Amino acid sequence: MKYINDFLKEKFGERVLKICIDGGFTCPNRDGKVGASGCIFCSEKGSGDHLFRKPIREQVESYLKSDRSKRTNKYIAYFQNFTNTYAPVDELKRRYDEALIDDRIVALAIATRPDEINEEVVMLLKSYTEKYYVWVELGLQTSNEVTGKIINRCYSNDDFIRACNMLADNDIDVVAHMMVGLPNETFDDVKNTLEFINNQRVSGIKIHSTYVVENTKLAEMYERGEYKPISYDEYMEELVWIINHLRKDIVVHRFSGDPPKDILIAPKWMTHKTFIMNNLKKEIGKN
Ligand code: SF4
């Protein structure tokens, strides 16, 4: 398994840390453009629960002043929550530039939905590649279109393929997001999703374990007994399978969720990230 920290260390000669940024965006699946209620698992903060909506420059400056930042001299400006390409391009440029205020920032990472990637956005992102390592994180979650409807993602596999190709054609790395433990999904669905990802022009993957947080549709399903979270053993079995069958050049950016403890409903085992990581290393070592 090629892990992101090692990949970045090799690329930049030292550790590279992420500055997680709330870019002040919303999402077309929340404001009515393609949907109003969002993906069923998405929290009120658009899956960025540790972030605060402050001016972008302030967020970057405050990170760079923090003790945490002292562990290295190189950083990634990471636009994390909601849909970070969902604005006119001049506005996108203004927001990205507001983050790129320090020469120690060597990379720009943008998380978004595949249906919000278009020619103009790709050209803007490409313009940053001269100075920065740029990657785009695209939601997929599953290649099962029926599950796609259940989770209300409101885009299709074809949207993902189209966005992926447009970015790859312009030398922008794509990191696919995949989820394990989605409603009604079996191990076979997970295998199919991985096969789908392996066949796309992606260079990285984020594997998320599905978790239930307060004030989401998934929480309502859980309360009504319509959704049963994946057990730790099932998750570990599926995760080990994924890692062992992932295309060898794909870099692993993440292999568990990072649920905010204060609003997490289930499953509670998911808060033990170090435990999961250590057990995964042991399990992979066995194969
Ligand atoms: S696309 Fe992302 S931000 Fe939008 S509702 Fe889904 S998970 Fe939330």
mmCIF file of C-alpha atoms and ligand atoms in Angstrom, residues 27-30 38-39 41-42 46-47 81-83 113 141 153 155, ligand 1:
data_model
loop_
_atom_site.group_PDB
_atom_site.id
_atom_site.type_symbol
_atom_site.label_atom_id
_atom_site.label_comp_id
_atom_site.label_asym_id
_atom_site.label_seq_id
_atom_site.Cartn_x
_atom_site.Cartn_y
_atom_site.Cartn_z
ATOM 1 C CA CYS A 27 -23.552 22.472 -2.342
ATOM 2 C CA PRO A 28 -25.870 22.095 -5.360
ATOM 3 C CA ASN A 29 -27.381 19.121 -3.564
ATOM 4 C CA ARG A 30 -28.444 21.385 -0.725
ATOM 5 C CA GLY A 38 -28.133 16.653 0.560
ATOM 6 C CA CYS A 39 -26.544 13.216 0.721
ATOM 7 C CA PHE A 41 -24.959 10.975 5.571
ATOM 8 C CA CYS A 42 -23.821 14.580 5.148
ATOM 9 C CA GLY A 46 -20.954 19.546 4.793
ATOM 10 C CA SER A 47 -18.585 16.880 6.136
ATOM 11 C CA ASN A 81 -16.147 20.731 3.064
ATOM 12 C CA PHE A 82 -19.156 21.255 0.807
ATOM 13 C CA THR A 83 -18.529 21.696 -2.961
ATOM 14 C CA ARG A 113 -18.684 16.767 -6.724
ATOM 15 C CA GLN A 141 -18.986 6.676 -2.744
ATOM 16 C CA ARG A 153 -25.923 11.834 -4.140
ATOM 17 C CA TYR A 155 -24.947 12.561 -9.752
HETATM 18 S S1 SF4 B 1 -22.167 16.407 -2.259
HETATM 19 FE FE1 SF4 B 1 -20.879 16.594 -0.424
HETATM 20 S S2 SF4 B 1 -21.491 18.541 0.552
HETATM 21 FE FE2 SF4 B 1 -23.068 18.013 -0.946
HETATM 22 S S3 SF4 B 1 -24.639 16.962 0.262
HETATM 23 FE FE3 SF4 B 1 -23.290 15.382 -0.620
HETATM 24 S S4 SF4 B 1 -21.682 15.018 0.942
HETATM 25 FE FE4 SF4 B 1 -22.744 16.951 1.464
#
